[in-house]
XYZ file of C-alpha atoms in Angstrom:
769
model
C 0.000 0.000 0.000
C 2.936 2.320 0.628
C 4.067 1.804 -2.945
C 0.575 2.706 -4.161
C 0.529 5.915 -2.081
C 4.014 6.818 -3.361
C 2.861 6.269 -6.931
C -0.236 8.420 -6.353
C 1.891 11.224 -4.890
C 4.303 10.958 -7.825
C 1.429 11.089 -10.295
C -0.010 14.165 -8.532
C 3.402 15.849 -8.794
C 3.564 14.924 -12.476
C 0.096 16.418 -13.019
C 1.169 19.661 -11.334
C 4.325 19.835 -13.411
C 2.308 19.120 -16.542
C -0.083 21.977 -15.722
C 2.915 24.304 -15.243
C 4.416 23.200 -18.532
C 1.072 23.638 -20.233
C 0.776 27.204 -18.909
C 4.329 27.955 -20.069
C 3.471 26.486 -23.466
C 0.451 28.793 -23.704
C 2.711 31.758 -22.900
C 5.105 30.702 -25.634
C 2.236 30.333 -28.093
C 0.998 33.777 -27.135
C 4.473 35.223 -27.687
C 4.674 33.591 -31.124
C 1.220 34.972 -32.025
C 2.261 38.443 -30.841
C 5.389 38.202 -32.961
C 3.284 37.204 -35.965
C 0.946 40.168 -35.415
C 3.982 42.448 -35.073
C 5.364 41.110 -38.367
C 1.977 41.745 -40.004
C 1.964 45.293 -38.647
C 5.493 45.770 -40.018
C 4.291 44.592 -43.407
C 1.446 47.109 -43.279
C 3.851 49.874 -42.341
C 6.117 48.810 -45.196
C 3.218 49.090 -47.606
C 2.410 52.555 -46.275
C 6.052 53.548 -46.700
C 5.963 52.333 -50.296
C 2.866 54.415 -50.931
C 4.515 57.493 -49.384
C 7.607 56.756 -51.514
C 5.473 56.729 -54.652
C 3.967 60.058 -53.648
C 7.428 61.496 -53.059
C 8.549 60.187 -56.464
C 5.572 61.848 -58.103
C 6.426 65.086 -56.353
C 10.011 64.579 -57.490
C 8.852 64.244 -61.082
C 6.779 67.380 -60.786
C 9.748 69.214 -59.280
C 12.016 68.009 -62.050
C 9.489 69.187 -64.635
C 9.280 72.533 -62.873
C 13.063 72.665 -62.748
C 13.235 72.101 -66.499
C 10.814 74.944 -67.042
C 12.920 77.134 -64.797
C 16.092 76.267 -66.704
C 14.391 77.158 -69.989
C 13.221 80.378 -68.415
C 16.765 81.129 -67.236
C 18.144 80.476 -70.726
C 15.623 82.861 -72.223
C 16.526 85.473 -69.658
C 20.209 85.015 -70.379
C 19.550 85.508 -74.102
C 17.571 88.637 -73.362
C 20.417 89.794 -71.142
C 22.907 89.383 -73.944
C 20.613 91.257 -76.282
C 20.234 94.049 -73.787
C 23.998 94.340 -73.344
C 24.502 94.699 -77.087
C 22.083 97.548 -77.171
C 22.742 100.948 -76.067
C 23.559 101.883 -72.606
C 20.682 101.834 -70.307
C 20.025 103.732 -67.244
C 21.485 102.958 -63.859
C 18.117 101.827 -62.583
C 17.887 99.064 -65.166
C 21.387 97.821 -64.254
C 20.499 97.548 -60.590
C 17.341 95.595 -61.320
C 19.304 93.230 -63.583
C 21.841 92.540 -60.849
C 19.027 91.803 -58.382
C 17.500 89.340 -60.821
C 20.864 87.652 -61.319
C 21.405 87.210 -57.613
C 17.889 85.845 -57.148
C 18.397 83.419 -60.000
C 21.726 82.233 -58.578
C 20.102 81.572 -55.194
C 17.297 79.580 -56.809
C 19.795 77.489 -58.728
C 21.793 76.713 -55.567
C 18.643 75.889 -53.626
C 17.472 73.583 -56.406
C 20.821 71.739 -56.393
C 20.673 71.350 -52.616
C 17.145 69.937 -52.811
C 18.218 67.506 -55.513
C 21.104 66.272 -53.337
C 18.915 65.906 -50.224
C 16.228 64.070 -52.146
C 18.741 61.665 -53.672
C 20.306 60.934 -50.247
C 16.880 60.382 -48.659
C 15.890 58.082 -51.477
C 19.065 56.003 -51.132
C 18.721 55.782 -47.349
C 15.081 54.777 -47.646
C 15.927 52.022 -50.128
C 18.685 50.675 -47.883
C 16.396 50.643 -44.852
C 13.647 49.027 -46.886
C 16.025 46.225 -47.983
C 17.235 45.757 -44.397
C 13.671 45.615 -43.085
C 12.663 43.108 -45.748
C 15.647 40.852 -44.903
C 14.879 41.161 -41.192
C 11.217 40.369 -41.849
C 12.141 37.227 -43.804
C 14.495 36.157 -41.013
C 11.823 36.730 -38.363
C 9.294 34.738 -40.383
C 11.758 31.838 -40.659
C 12.491 32.010 -36.932
C 8.780 32.099 -36.099
C 8.224 29.031 -38.304
C 11.110 27.243 -36.556
C 9.742 28.207 -33.129
C 6.302 26.999 -34.123
C 7.765 23.675 -35.296
C 9.665 23.305 -32.006
C 6.511 24.104 -30.020
C 4.495 21.545 -32.014
C 7.187 18.888 -31.497
C 7.251 19.580 -27.757
C 3.465 19.374 -27.606
C 3.542 16.013 -29.367
C 6.249 14.718 -27.028
C 4.368 15.874 -23.945
C 1.075 14.399 -25.115
C 2.759 11.049 -25.849
C 4.478 11.068 -22.446
C 1.228 11.966 -20.679
C -0.704 9.209 -22.473
C 1.980 6.699 -21.558
C 1.934 7.815 -17.931
C -1.847 7.623 -17.817
C -1.732 4.063 -19.164
C 0.902 3.174 -16.565
C -1.282 4.719 -13.889
C -4.268 2.626 -14.988
C -2.156 -0.551 -14.938
C -0.835 0.294 -11.488
C -4.336 0.982 -10.186
C -5.458 -2.425 -11.450
C -2.448 -4.011 -9.757
C -3.214 -2.118 -6.547
C -6.757 -3.500 -6.577
C -5.437 -7.030 -7.080
C -2.972 -6.517 -4.217
C -5.804 -5.326 -1.972
C -7.784 -8.448 -2.808
C -4.729 -10.568 -2.055
C -4.320 -8.731 1.270
C -7.934 -9.561 2.159
C -7.289 -13.209 1.288
C -4.153 -13.134 3.441
C -6.162 -11.748 6.372
C -8.675 -14.545 5.983
C -5.837 -17.077 5.839
C -4.220 -15.591 8.963
C -7.510 -15.969 10.821
C -7.707 -19.579 9.700
C -4.091 -20.116 10.727
C -4.799 -18.598 14.126
C -7.714 -20.956 14.584
C -5.518 -23.870 13.570
C -2.818 -22.611 15.948
C -5.273 -22.592 18.841
C -6.340 -26.085 17.873
C -2.741 -27.285 17.693
C -1.902 -25.614 20.999
C -4.729 -27.438 22.699
C -3.592 -30.714 21.105
C 0.047 -30.084 22.061
C -0.918 -29.224 25.638
C -2.878 -32.457 25.906
C 0.051 -34.401 24.380
C 2.429 -32.665 26.779
C 0.354 -33.697 29.749
C 0.219 -37.241 28.448
C 3.961 -37.400 27.719
C 4.858 -35.877 31.113
C 2.698 -38.470 32.857
C 4.314 -41.213 30.753
C 7.819 -39.935 31.601
C 7.038 -39.784 35.295
C 5.585 -43.278 35.275
C 7.721 -45.115 32.691
C 11.251 -43.540 32.620
C 13.430 -45.757 34.825
C 16.435 -43.429 35.336
C 17.675 -39.844 34.771
C 20.968 -39.328 32.906
C 21.400 -35.589 33.541
C 23.713 -36.045 36.494
C 26.660 -37.519 34.549
C 28.343 -35.224 31.995
C 29.588 -38.131 29.846
C 26.056 -39.435 29.312
C 24.631 -35.943 29.066
C 26.898 -35.043 26.110
C 25.338 -37.858 24.069
C 21.843 -36.305 24.217
C 20.455 -34.186 21.404
C 21.256 -30.498 22.119
C 18.675 -27.742 22.410
C 17.914 -26.006 19.117
C 17.705 -22.195 18.879
C 15.157 -21.803 16.095
C 14.940 -18.021 16.509
C 18.687 -17.706 15.953
C 18.407 -19.808 12.786
C 15.555 -17.751 11.350
C 17.367 -14.495 12.009
C 20.591 -15.846 10.497
C 18.722 -16.933 7.359
C 17.011 -13.542 7.109
C 20.328 -11.702 7.457
C 21.991 -13.851 4.800
C 19.024 -13.129 2.472
C 19.479 -9.367 3.017
C 23.226 -9.667 2.456
C 22.503 -11.599 -0.763
C 20.358 -8.709 -2.042
C 23.089 -6.175 -1.226
C 25.772 -8.300 -2.906
C 23.580 -8.694 -5.997
C 23.238 -4.901 -6.237
C 27.010 -4.522 -5.748
C 27.737 -7.109 -8.449
C 25.390 -5.432 -10.947
C 26.972 -2.025 -10.238
C 30.505 -3.406 -10.700
C 29.490 -5.200 -13.911
C 28.092 -1.965 -15.337
C 31.169 0.000 -14.223
C 33.641 -2.399 -15.881
C 31.529 -2.721 -19.058
C 31.163 1.038 -19.535
C 34.838 1.523 -18.737
C 35.648 -0.931 -21.548
C 33.374 1.032 -23.892
C 35.070 4.311 -22.879
C 38.538 2.863 -23.575
C 37.430 2.084 -27.139
C 36.157 5.673 -27.627
C 38.648 7.974 -25.845
C 41.381 9.171 -26.355
C 41.307 7.276 -29.694
C 38.201 5.937 -31.410
C 38.708 2.272 -32.321
C 36.292 2.608 -35.257
C 38.556 5.192 -36.906
C 42.092 4.273 -35.830
C 43.822 1.618 -33.731
C 44.032 2.214 -29.997
C 47.207 1.826 -27.956
C 48.414 -1.643 -26.848
C 47.874 -0.737 -23.178
C 44.238 0.190 -23.766
C 43.753 -2.885 -25.952
C 45.032 -5.183 -23.199
C 43.039 -3.224 -20.607
C 39.813 -3.693 -22.595
C 40.519 -7.424 -22.989
C 40.887 -7.798 -19.218
C 37.776 -5.700 -18.568
C 35.799 -7.942 -20.912
C 36.428 -10.844 -18.462
C 34.774 -9.108 -15.467
C 31.610 -11.261 -15.516
C 33.633 -14.469 -15.005
C 34.932 -13.018 -11.717
C 31.781 -11.265 -10.474
C 29.056 -13.833 -11.222
C 30.567 -16.514 -8.908
C 30.255 -14.070 -5.992
C 26.478 -13.963 -6.404
C 26.172 -17.705 -7.097
C 28.237 -18.836 -4.099
C 26.411 -16.489 -1.714
C 23.113 -17.858 -3.056
C 24.331 -21.396 -2.349
C 25.296 -20.276 1.166
C 21.771 -18.909 1.671
C 20.227 -22.204 0.512
C 22.499 -24.177 2.873
C 21.089 -22.397 5.955
C 17.953 -24.287 6.967
C 15.514 -23.846 9.819
C 16.399 -27.095 11.590
C 20.194 -26.771 11.213
C 22.898 -25.057 13.261
C 24.481 -21.935 11.821
C 27.964 -20.946 12.978
C 31.285 -20.118 11.367
C 32.398 -23.715 11.913
C 29.409 -25.186 10.022
C 29.310 -22.832 7.007
C 31.241 -24.867 4.450
C 29.871 -22.782 1.529
C 31.573 -19.698 2.972
C 34.921 -21.009 1.712
C 33.621 -20.994 -1.900
C 32.506 -17.379 -1.469
C 35.925 -16.508 -0.017
C 37.713 -18.076 -3.010
C 35.517 -16.190 -5.522
C 36.045 -12.917 -3.610
C 39.825 -13.416 -3.557
C 39.798 -14.128 -7.313
C 37.910 -10.863 -7.952
C 40.366 -8.976 -5.718
C 43.303 -10.382 -7.692
C 41.432 -9.358 -10.879
C 41.313 -5.768 -9.584
C 45.055 -5.900 -8.849
C 45.682 -7.233 -12.348
C 43.805 -4.411 -14.108
C 45.071 -1.621 -11.799
C 48.392 -0.934 -13.661
C 46.617 -0.832 -17.016
C 44.020 1.531 -15.636
C 46.703 3.875 -14.268
C 48.589 3.760 -17.573
C 45.360 4.485 -19.486
C 44.796 7.604 -17.362
C 48.397 8.644 -18.047
C 47.740 8.349 -21.800
C 44.685 10.579 -21.404
C 46.895 13.178 -19.710
C 49.327 13.077 -22.647
C 46.636 14.035 -25.182
C 47.110 17.510 -26.675
C 43.569 18.603 -25.726
C 44.032 17.631 -22.062
C 44.008 20.722 -19.819
C 45.741 21.115 -16.453
C 42.433 20.748 -14.569
C 41.637 17.538 -16.435
C 45.132 16.164 -15.750
C 44.749 16.887 -12.020
C 41.397 15.041 -12.017
C 43.060 12.061 -13.725
C 45.714 11.952 -10.973
C 42.978 12.062 -8.333
C 41.229 9.169 -10.091
C 44.485 7.188 -10.019
C 44.653 7.647 -6.243
C 40.986 6.664 -5.894
C 41.454 3.447 -7.909
C 44.483 2.507 -5.795
C 42.461 3.130 -2.634
C 39.507 1.084 -3.901
C 41.762 -1.862 -4.803
C 43.441 -1.705 -1.371
C 40.055 -1.772 0.387
C 39.021 -4.850 -1.597
C 42.323 -6.497 -0.588
C 41.513 -5.867 3.084
C 38.022 -7.272 2.652
C 39.514 -10.361 0.979
C 41.721 -11.047 4.015
C 38.818 -10.614 6.467
C 36.521 -12.901 4.460
C 39.311 -15.501 4.294
C 39.701 -15.324 8.096
C 35.953 -15.867 8.550
C 36.051 -18.859 6.211
C 38.831 -20.616 8.140
C 37.643 -23.369 10.496
C 37.966 -22.510 14.183
C 40.486 -24.523 16.232
C 40.449 -22.340 19.344
C 38.504 -22.539 22.536
C 35.192 -20.790 23.131
C 36.628 -17.558 24.530
C 39.233 -17.288 21.781
C 36.571 -17.978 19.121
C 34.288 -15.260 20.450
C 37.024 -12.639 20.806
C 38.612 -13.350 17.395
C 35.255 -13.379 15.557
C 34.243 -10.144 17.286
C 37.506 -8.484 16.214
C 37.233 -9.686 12.610
C 33.625 -8.525 12.263
C 34.469 -5.113 13.793
C 37.396 -4.587 11.423
C 35.245 -5.754 8.499
C 32.546 -3.175 9.382
C 35.163 -0.409 9.405
C 36.543 -1.675 6.084
C 33.059 -1.548 4.518
C 32.707 2.079 5.617
C 36.094 2.719 4.010
C 34.806 1.098 0.805
C 31.821 3.458 0.853
C 34.115 6.484 1.274
C 36.375 5.322 -1.575
C 33.403 4.771 -3.902
C 31.991 8.208 -2.974
C 35.284 9.982 -3.729
C 35.641 8.086 -7.013
C 32.112 9.083 -8.064
C 32.673 12.759 -7.173
C 36.001 13.025 -8.987
C 34.687 11.238 -12.052
C 31.639 13.528 -12.231
C 33.976 16.547 -12.122
C 36.107 14.988 -14.846
C 33.030 14.317 -17.018
C 31.900 17.945 -16.639
C 35.344 19.119 -17.786
C 35.330 16.726 -20.750
C 32.013 18.126 -21.956
C 33.816 21.312 -23.072
C 36.320 19.515 -25.306
C 35.812 20.202 -29.049
C 36.239 16.546 -30.110
C 33.614 15.112 -27.769
C 30.912 13.021 -29.510
C 27.425 12.080 -28.416
C 28.481 8.455 -27.882
C 31.248 9.604 -25.512
C 28.790 11.764 -23.546
C 26.359 8.839 -23.228
C 29.156 6.550 -22.012
C 30.165 9.088 -19.357
C 26.566 9.380 -18.169
C 26.277 5.579 -17.905
C 29.566 5.435 -15.970
C 28.327 8.079 -13.539
C 25.056 6.180 -12.978
C 26.954 2.919 -12.328
C 29.239 4.709 -9.839
C 26.179 6.183 -8.094
C 24.609 2.728 -7.755
C 27.973 1.379 -6.501
C 28.138 4.091 -3.830
C 24.535 3.425 -2.822
C 25.028 -0.353 -2.514
C 28.283 0.091 -0.520
C 26.511 2.476 1.851
C 23.655 0.030 2.396
C 26.096 -2.816 3.076
C 28.094 -0.757 5.580
C 24.932 0.356 7.426
C 23.540 -3.181 7.491
C 26.834 -4.612 8.805
C 27.222 -1.979 11.543
C 23.591 -2.369 12.676
C 23.863 -6.184 12.983
C 27.411 -6.310 14.377
C 26.263 -7.617 17.784
C 24.419 -10.551 16.254
C 27.297 -11.387 13.870
C 29.878 -11.348 16.668
C 27.669 -13.592 18.846
C 29.001 -17.169 19.189
C 25.982 -19.212 20.380
C 26.536 -22.287 22.530
C 24.665 -25.563 22.083
C 24.305 -27.653 25.195
C 22.182 -30.663 26.171
C 20.905 -29.570 29.625
C 24.131 -28.012 30.807
C 27.715 -27.931 29.599
C 28.988 -26.741 26.234
C 29.272 -28.430 22.850
C 31.274 -27.490 19.813
C 28.959 -26.335 16.954
C 30.353 -29.125 14.784
C 29.387 -31.727 17.367
C 25.952 -30.144 17.713
C 25.535 -30.101 13.929
C 26.505 -33.775 13.647
C 24.041 -34.648 16.420
C 21.261 -32.760 14.652
C 22.146 -34.584 11.415
C 21.944 -37.929 13.214
C 18.600 -36.874 14.627
C 17.281 -36.079 11.121
C 18.565 -39.390 9.805
C 16.856 -41.268 12.638
C 13.597 -39.425 11.985
C 13.717 -40.197 8.258
C 14.580 -43.834 9.018
C 11.599 -44.204 11.353
C 9.282 -42.513 8.834
C 10.449 -44.884 6.070
C 9.873 -47.887 8.341
C 6.360 -46.784 9.257
C 5.421 -45.800 5.707
C 3.066 -48.232 4.008
C 4.319 -49.311 0.646
C 1.998 -48.629 -2.232
C 1.072 -51.299 -4.675
C 3.619 -51.387 -7.470
C 2.876 -51.817 -11.139
C 4.681 -54.604 -13.015
C 7.594 -53.423 -15.096
C 6.280 -54.718 -18.405
C 2.858 -53.167 -17.868
C 4.412 -49.816 -16.893
C 6.683 -49.924 -19.942
C 3.706 -50.714 -22.179
C 1.588 -47.872 -20.740
C 4.424 -45.333 -20.770
C 3.730 -44.007 -24.275
C 0.017 -43.750 -23.555
C 0.641 -41.808 -20.341
C 3.064 -39.355 -21.975
C 0.703 -38.711 -24.891
C -2.271 -38.314 -22.539
C -0.432 -35.842 -20.303
C 0.596 -33.789 -23.325
C -2.944 -33.631 -24.768
C -4.746 -33.328 -21.438
C -6.105 -29.851 -21.928
C -7.304 -30.582 -25.465
C -9.022 -33.788 -24.306
C -10.660 -31.914 -21.423
C -12.142 -29.405 -23.838
C -13.344 -32.174 -26.155
C -14.893 -34.066 -23.222
C -16.707 -30.933 -22.026
C -18.071 -30.257 -25.520
C -19.128 -33.875 -26.009
C -20.840 -33.932 -22.581
C -22.799 -30.812 -23.465
C -23.883 -32.400 -26.769
C -24.841 -35.662 -25.008
C -26.907 -33.857 -22.369
C -28.702 -31.804 -25.034
C -29.435 -34.934 -27.127
C -30.665 -36.842 -24.055
C -33.035 -34.008 -23.233
C -34.423 -34.112 -26.775
C -34.663 -37.911 -26.576
C -36.650 -37.785 -23.315
C -38.940 -35.135 -24.771
C -39.770 -37.231 -27.812
C -40.196 -40.381 -25.665
C -42.766 -38.565 -23.541
C -44.545 -37.377 -26.678
C -44.598 -40.971 -28.025
C -45.978 -42.346 -24.741
C -48.700 -39.695 -24.645
C -49.581 -40.567 -28.261
C -49.808 -44.249 -27.329
C -52.152 -43.412 -24.430
C -54.359 -41.322 -26.709
C -54.387 -44.165 -29.292
C -55.436 -46.711 -26.650
C -58.219 -44.410 -25.470
C -59.443 -43.928 -29.025
C -59.423 -47.688 -29.599
C -61.452 -48.202 -26.413
C -63.929 -45.501 -27.438
C -64.327 -47.076 -30.904
C -64.891 -50.482 -29.283
C -67.607 -49.007 -27.031
C -69.310 -47.389 -29.999
C -69.243 -50.636 -31.935
C -70.711 -52.434 -28.932
C -73.511 -49.861 -28.678
C -74.233 -50.207 -32.403
C -74.470 -54.002 -32.107
C -76.861 -53.738 -29.135
C -79.245 -51.640 -31.301
C -78.924 -48.129 -29.855
C -78.216 -45.995 -32.883
C -79.869 -42.887 -31.454
C -77.767 -42.971 -28.361
C -74.736 -43.620 -30.437
C -75.759 -40.805 -32.757
C -76.321 -38.546 -29.827
C -73.092 -39.694 -28.305
C -71.240 -38.963 -31.487
C -73.010 -35.774 -32.485
C -73.698 -34.098 -29.151
C -70.789 -34.052 -26.803
C -71.236 -34.588 -23.130
C -71.943 -31.318 -21.302
C -69.376 -32.292 -18.709
C -66.841 -32.732 -21.490
C -67.696 -29.253 -22.741
C -66.624 -27.897 -19.382
C -63.397 -29.888 -19.471
C -60.411 -28.090 -17.974
C -57.528 -26.731 -19.940
C -54.264 -28.690 -20.202
C -52.683 -28.733 -16.721
C -49.175 -29.125 -15.336
C -47.918 -31.456 -12.653
C -45.062 -29.720 -10.814
C -42.622 -31.049 -8.257
C -39.171 -30.234 -6.825
C -37.520 -32.484 -9.397
C -39.231 -31.292 -12.550
C -42.490 -30.441 -14.327
C -44.825 -32.791 -16.265
C -47.450 -31.469 -18.703
C -50.778 -33.383 -18.616
C -53.279 -32.804 -21.422
C -56.807 -33.950 -20.421
C -58.792 -35.709 -23.115
C -62.540 -35.811 -23.672
C -62.881 -38.845 -21.363
C -61.154 -37.217 -18.316
C -64.479 -37.194 -16.442
C -64.748 -40.981 -16.402
C -61.133 -42.040 -15.666
C -60.779 -45.733 -14.989
C -58.012 -47.937 -13.618
C -56.030 -48.254 -16.875
C -55.652 -44.462 -17.178
C -54.412 -44.235 -13.603
C -51.793 -46.894 -14.200
C -50.585 -45.212 -17.404
C -50.321 -41.821 -15.619
C -48.305 -43.322 -12.730
C -46.034 -44.976 -15.249
C -45.488 -41.655 -17.028
C -44.724 -39.805 -13.778
C -42.278 -42.510 -12.693
C -40.563 -42.430 -16.078
C -40.357 -38.610 -15.923
C -38.720 -38.696 -12.488
C -36.240 -41.339 -13.634
C -35.326 -39.139 -16.632
C -34.825 -36.172 -14.277
C -32.512 -38.267 -12.082
C -30.456 -39.280 -15.117
C -30.323 -35.629 -16.213
C -29.076 -34.562 -12.789
C -26.379 -37.260 -12.861
C -25.198 -35.983 -16.239
C -25.135 -32.443 -14.824
C -23.103 -33.706 -11.863
C -20.630 -35.317 -14.220
C -20.396 -32.076 -16.184
C -19.751 -30.178 -12.939
C -16.952 -32.600 -12.069
C -15.353 -32.119 -15.470
C -15.703 -28.352 -15.152
C -14.085 -28.497 -11.710
C -11.090 -30.341 -13.165
C -10.946 -27.796 -15.977
C -11.103 -24.929 -13.481
C -8.275 -26.513 -11.505
C -6.114 -26.503 -14.624
C -7.119 -22.912 -15.282
C -6.150 -21.963 -11.718
C -2.710 -23.423 -12.253
C -2.410 -21.460 -15.485
C -3.562 -18.312 -13.677
C -0.872 -18.880 -11.033
C 1.742 -19.018 -13.794
C 0.276 -15.849 -15.293
C 0.512 -14.214 -11.864
C 4.229 -15.004 -11.722
C 4.634 -13.579 -15.213
C 2.666 -10.503 -14.146
C 5.048 -10.000 -11.216
C 7.979 -10.066 -13.616
C 6.107 -7.642 -15.850
C 5.547 -5.387 -12.819
C 9.276 -5.269 -12.168
C 9.946 -4.355 -15.795
C 7.227 -1.701 -15.623
C 8.788 -0.185 -12.488
C 12.088 0.050 -14.368
C 10.302 1.642 -17.315
C 8.638 4.066 -14.889
C 12.053 5.068 -13.574
C 13.220 5.633 -17.147
C 10.086 7.684 -17.796
C 10.860 9.842 -14.757
C 14.382 10.362 -16.057
C 13.006 11.309 -19.480
C 10.585 13.750 -17.842
C 13.413 15.452 -15.956
C 15.437 15.625 -19.167
C 12.480 17.110 -21.041
C 11.963 19.638 -18.270
C 15.596 20.705 -18.590
C 15.204 21.020 -22.349
C 12.014 23.026 -21.884
C 13.735 25.382 -19.444
C 16.626 25.901 -21.882
C 14.278 26.534 -24.802
C 12.245 28.879 -22.626
C 15.357 30.854 -21.725
C 16.412 30.986 -25.369
C 12.932 32.165 -26.354
C 13.004 34.872 -23.705
C 16.431 36.028 -24.896
C 15.258 36.079 -28.497
C 12.087 37.975 -27.562
C 14.096 40.569 -25.662
C 16.439 40.963 -28.635
C 13.484 41.273 -30.988
C 11.838 43.885 -28.785
C 15.091 45.905 -28.713
C 15.383 45.609 -32.475
C 11.777 46.723 -32.928
C 12.420 49.728 -30.723
C 15.429 50.697 -32.846
C 13.390 50.179 -36.004
C 10.627 52.382 -34.650
C 13.195 55.104 -33.895
C 14.623 54.926 -37.426
C 11.122 54.986 -38.931
C 10.185 58.014 -36.872
C 13.357 59.768 -38.041
C 12.526 58.907 -41.646
C 9.005 60.235 -41.205
C 10.398 63.468 -39.848
C 12.821 63.827 -42.785
C 10.098 63.042 -45.301
C 7.835 65.609 -43.656
C 10.590 68.221 -43.844
C 11.176 67.413 -47.501
C 7.464 67.695 -48.207
C 7.292 71.043 -46.458
C 10.359 72.282 -48.366
C 8.940 71.120 -51.676
C 5.600 72.735 -50.889
C 7.352 76.010 -50.015
C 9.310 75.941 -53.281
C 6.179 75.248 -55.280
C 4.390 78.116 -53.581
C 7.287 80.449 -54.331
C 7.332 79.371 -57.966
C 3.610 79.888 -58.236
C 3.931 83.317 -56.675
C 6.570 84.170 -59.263
């Protein structure tokens, strides 16, 4: 139930995060729409500018035409001036007026040239700005299309992830319901077990009273006074100690399995990294040191898998009715040998690993910070190998058989377990330092220019394996330190006083088990054996029948249904035939009576009897039904039901008896069908149990997939945050650019307005002239 509540809380958090992401997505959509509207407004402004440019061009044409007229006018005036100079001398007044006209004309010419230059510069600047704005508009449209595509892709990804999570949630809810039903069944079973326990306690108490009375009355002597005789008795068995020892070994097995999987991943990803960096084996050959190092790393499973297998064998060797001590754990020596072989494997690969790190330092792209991290990793690997060497020696000491006395055994075991607990804490510290330094190294390697995506993925996998290694080492150290008192305990086994060696106690318990099995085999009744020839002859039949059991069961069920349906039809038609026979007999009797009446000379009566039916027969009842607990019989009364005689009664009793017999046979067939269905349901239950085991495995895979989904969600959130930041930066840059564009457009409007005013003033002056 705790897992279900955790899943519900996680799903609520996911829903909240999804709502946040959805709101952020709406904001991004709104920003894109605003940008599109701004681009549309810029297009409109561009169109307006083009229209104003056309107007200015038209005014320019008019000004040029006016300028041409003015030039022609000036030429005419110059000709007149030349003519006037050739003439006679004029008065001083005419000379002054001519000079005034010349000055005015010169000013107009200079002003016209200045206007031409300003108009040409404004036109060129406007064209340049128009080209820049058009290029910027095209770029913004492309960026908006790209942003829209990114937003659509993110929406698709998020919808797919949400649908997947909703499906997982539905599956988990169904599993939670099944687990609740199983919990209810377990409660019912516990109640039944408690009732059985009370029953057994009452029986044991009665047997105890009986056995105590028998011992008091029948035992002739007591052998507890002499130690020699007392040592031959079966020792007391500490069942609680055995159960706790088995539980602790099971927990240690889980921790070792996690440690083995973490080490396997670490060595495998290290081998993959050696083939990628500093030289890629797919492009060029790697160095001989790295080649040898990768070959050794490829053999890691042959050293790590025996650790898990031998500890599993040790767990299976600890039984509830045995005696668990360091002297009786023979499988611990196999675990010690496999651990020592893995420790020697670490020593074998250590020089190659150090040399590989040295080669990474010699690469041209290696910085000083990266080289210092490589030296720290060299120290960490040396420390990790040394800690495994210490653990190897302590495990070997625990696997040695004890030859000391009780006090020496207790003190030495206590010391070894204490030192082993400290060594496990040292292993956790070494793994933690290795993980930290490698994460720093991976962050530095991300900035290298030659880093590929495959190299980044390998580094991430290495970091995850180191994190799992640190976690498993921490759990092992905590578990060992918490249970140090129980591990250092050296329990004594004594038969009513004194002390026995655990080996002697174990041998006595083994003799006890052998005696119990011997007595059970003596008392067991032998079953009747089948002759060898008959068994050999029936062997093929039995194997074929067991293989086709389910198919035969289905065929039998179908055939039984068909048989029952056909028997029902058969009984129905038999009843119809019997009723027809009864009607035929009655008709024959009636015809015989009529013939007798005709022979006696009563035609009128016979005519009346044949023509006019009996009034009692006219009021005859409708067809009735005879019901009972077994079945229902339909009785159709005939015209002679008023005057029933003895033959009709006998035929009716015969029909009822036959109907009841048919119902009994039908019920027997139904019982047989129920038996066959029960056998079929039993087979289905076994199949459902297998499906349940498969569903448990599927649940484990789904939990792993859920973890991967969580990791993907975190990665997508990071990507969304980065894209959001980039969008915000781009929006700020676009807003700044729009502000600058607005400023330039306002300046252009001002210049165009000034030009218009100047042109209008010139036109007015020309008109006034």
